[in-house]
mmCIF file of C-alpha atoms in Angstrom:
data_model
loop_
_atom_site.group_PDB
_atom_site.id
_atom_site.type_symbol
_atom_site.label_atom_id
_atom_site.label_comp_id
_atom_site.label_asym_id
_atom_site.label_seq_id
_atom_site.Cartn_x
_atom_site.Cartn_y
_atom_site.Cartn_z
ATOM 1 C CA MET A 1 30.912 -37.238 0.361
ATOM 2 C CA LEU A 2 32.303 -39.108 -2.606
ATOM 3 C CA ILE A 3 29.021 -38.914 -4.527
ATOM 4 C CA GLU A 4 28.880 -35.126 -4.229
ATOM 5 C CA PHE A 5 32.579 -34.629 -4.866
ATOM 6 C CA LEU A 6 32.620 -36.657 -8.075
ATOM 7 C CA ASP A 7 29.364 -35.170 -9.384
ATOM 8 C CA LYS A 8 30.461 -33.184 -12.461
ATOM 9 C CA ASP A 9 27.193 -31.196 -12.358
ATOM 10 C CA LEU A 10 28.216 -29.606 -9.039
ATOM 11 C CA PRO A 11 30.783 -26.810 -9.366
ATOM 12 C CA LEU A 12 34.131 -26.857 -7.620
ATOM 13 C CA PRO A 13 34.763 -23.825 -5.425
ATOM 14 C CA ALA A 14 36.385 -20.666 -6.706
ATOM 15 C CA ILE A 15 40.034 -20.431 -5.754
ATOM 16 C CA HIS A 16 41.589 -17.328 -4.220
ATOM 17 C CA TRP A 17 45.045 -17.747 -5.717
ATOM 18 C CA GLU A 18 46.701 -15.395 -3.239
ATOM 19 C CA THR A 19 45.967 -17.970 -0.516
ATOM 20 C CA MET A 20 47.500 -20.899 -2.414
ATOM 21 C CA PRO A 21 51.126 -21.903 -1.917
ATOM 22 C CA PRO A 22 53.238 -21.299 -5.031
ATOM 23 C CA GLY A 23 53.139 -24.114 -7.554
ATOM 24 C CA VAL A 24 49.972 -25.775 -6.266
ATOM 25 C CA ASN A 25 47.511 -26.700 -8.972
ATOM 26 C CA PRO A 26 44.096 -27.532 -7.452
ATOM 27 C CA ALA A 27 43.405 -29.967 -10.301
ATOM 28 C CA ASP A 28 46.281 -32.113 -8.994
ATOM 29 C CA ALA A 29 44.605 -32.363 -5.597
ATOM 30 C CA TRP A 30 41.110 -32.838 -6.974
ATOM 31 C CA GLU A 31 41.524 -35.108 -9.985
ATOM 32 C CA MET A 32 44.528 -37.402 -9.506
ATOM 33 C CA TYR A 33 43.063 -40.572 -7.989
ATOM 34 C CA ASP A 34 44.696 -43.961 -7.904
ATOM 35 C CA GLU A 35 42.294 -46.222 -9.789
ATOM 36 C CA THR A 36 44.243 -49.309 -8.705
ATOM 37 C CA VAL A 37 43.418 -48.717 -5.023
ATOM 38 C CA GLU A 38 40.120 -49.856 -3.542
ATOM 39 C CA GLY A 39 38.195 -46.812 -2.406
ATOM 40 C CA TRP A 40 39.118 -43.198 -2.969
ATOM 41 C CA VAL A 41 42.838 -42.417 -2.577
ATOM 42 C CA PRO A 42 44.737 -39.784 -4.569
ATOM 43 C CA VAL A 43 47.975 -40.788 -6.289
ATOM 44 C CA TRP A 44 49.751 -37.990 -4.421
ATOM 45 C CA PHE A 45 48.879 -39.409 -0.982
ATOM 46 C CA PRO A 46 51.987 -41.015 0.592
ATOM 47 C CA THR A 47 52.637 -44.692 -0.061
ATOM 48 C CA ILE A 48 55.311 -44.988 2.639
ATOM 49 C CA ASP A 49 55.738 -43.898 6.232
ATOM 50 C CA ARG A 50 58.242 -41.052 5.976
ATOM 51 C CA GLY A 51 59.559 -41.749 9.464
ATOM 52 C CA THR A 52 60.288 -45.460 9.049
ATOM 53 C CA GLY A 53 60.318 -45.960 5.278
ATOM 54 C CA ARG A 54 57.787 -48.788 5.624
ATOM 55 C CA SER A 55 55.389 -49.141 2.682
ATOM 56 C CA TYR A 56 51.684 -48.837 3.369
ATOM 57 C CA GLU A 57 49.438 -51.633 2.208
ATOM 58 C CA GLU A 58 46.479 -50.600 0.038
ATOM 59 C CA PHE A 59 43.868 -50.881 2.793
ATOM 60 C CA GLU A 60 46.074 -49.117 5.360
ATOM 61 C CA ARG A 61 46.752 -46.265 2.925
ATOM 62 C CA ALA A 62 43.020 -45.841 2.269
ATOM 63 C CA ILE A 63 42.322 -45.675 6.021
ATOM 64 C CA LEU A 64 45.115 -43.150 6.583
ATOM 65 C CA PHE A 65 43.774 -40.976 3.758
ATOM 66 C CA ASN A 66 40.239 -41.118 5.152
ATOM 67 C CA ASP A 67 41.453 -40.315 8.674
ATOM 68 C CA SER A 68 43.477 -37.354 7.401
ATOM 69 C CA LEU A 69 40.551 -35.997 5.407
ATOM 70 C CA GLU A 70 38.227 -36.313 8.421
ATOM 71 C CA ARG A 71 40.825 -34.591 10.648
ATOM 72 C CA ILE A 72 40.906 -31.588 8.335
ATOM 73 C CA LEU A 73 37.129 -31.454 7.948
ATOM 74 C CA LYS A 74 36.795 -31.548 11.758
ATOM 75 C CA ALA A 75 39.237 -28.632 12.017
ATOM 76 C CA MET A 76 37.013 -26.777 9.524
ATOM 77 C CA ASN A 77 33.941 -27.614 11.669
ATOM 78 C CA ARG A 78 32.539 -29.451 8.636
ATOM 79 C CA TRP A 79 32.544 -33.046 9.912
ATOM 80 C CA PRO A 80 30.181 -34.703 9.573
ATOM 81 C CA LEU A 81 29.519 -32.941 6.300
ATOM 82 C CA TRP A 82 26.418 -30.767 6.242
ATOM 83 C CA GLY A 83 24.698 -28.378 3.854
ATOM 84 C CA SER A 84 23.699 -28.574 0.217
ATOM 85 C CA PRO A 85 25.511 -30.933 -2.161
ATOM 86 C CA THR A 86 27.480 -27.939 -3.514
ATOM 87 C CA GLN A 87 28.506 -26.896 0.008
ATOM 88 C CA LYS A 88 29.604 -30.465 0.777
ATOM 89 C CA LYS A 89 31.660 -30.592 -2.423
ATOM 90 C CA SER A 90 33.298 -27.265 -1.576
ATOM 91 C CA ALA A 91 34.219 -28.438 1.933
ATOM 92 C CA ALA A 92 35.713 -31.658 0.564
ATOM 93 C CA ALA A 93 37.612 -29.717 -2.117
ATOM 94 C CA PHE A 94 39.199 -27.358 0.415
ATOM 95 C CA ALA A 95 40.042 -30.264 2.729
ATOM 96 C CA LEU A 96 41.753 -32.034 -0.174
ATOM 97 C CA LEU A 97 43.761 -28.900 -0.967
ATOM 98 C CA GLN A 98 44.877 -28.664 2.657
ATOM 99 C CA LEU A 99 45.873 -32.331 2.725
ATOM 100 C CA PHE A 100 47.699 -31.984 -0.593
ATOM 101 C CA CYS A 101 49.660 -29.031 0.794
ATOM 102 C CA GLU A 102 50.408 -30.885 4.041
ATOM 103 C CA THR A 103 51.755 -33.936 2.206
ATOM 104 C CA ARG A 104 54.031 -31.645 0.171
ATOM 105 C CA ALA A 105 55.165 -29.726 3.292
ATOM 106 C CA LEU A 106 53.815 -26.514 1.727
ATOM 107 C CA CYS A 107 51.611 -25.624 4.682
ATOM 108 C CA PRO A 108 51.358 -26.544 8.363
ATOM 109 C CA ARG A 109 49.263 -29.494 9.505
ATOM 110 C CA VAL A 110 45.914 -28.525 11.047
#
């Protein structure tokens, strides 16, 4: 998934702005990755447990991000990813938008 998603030669999906919560910029969800974390974790993904206030360790945060992304892709009937590289990138992009909105409490959790 990561190979297709980061491939600059594959287009990101078109956005239907009327379906986006106000103030959400897809570039924030798609391009803001924490380069100091092993793996693929966006900077906007929570670093603490909101219920307890406990900080996540780097590895735990990466696992939680992966699990959340898989949960959303499963809800989209897109896990495991299938289709062309462009279709895989589109599915990952929409899953990231959903997760971004969930972490900001802008949309319900799926």
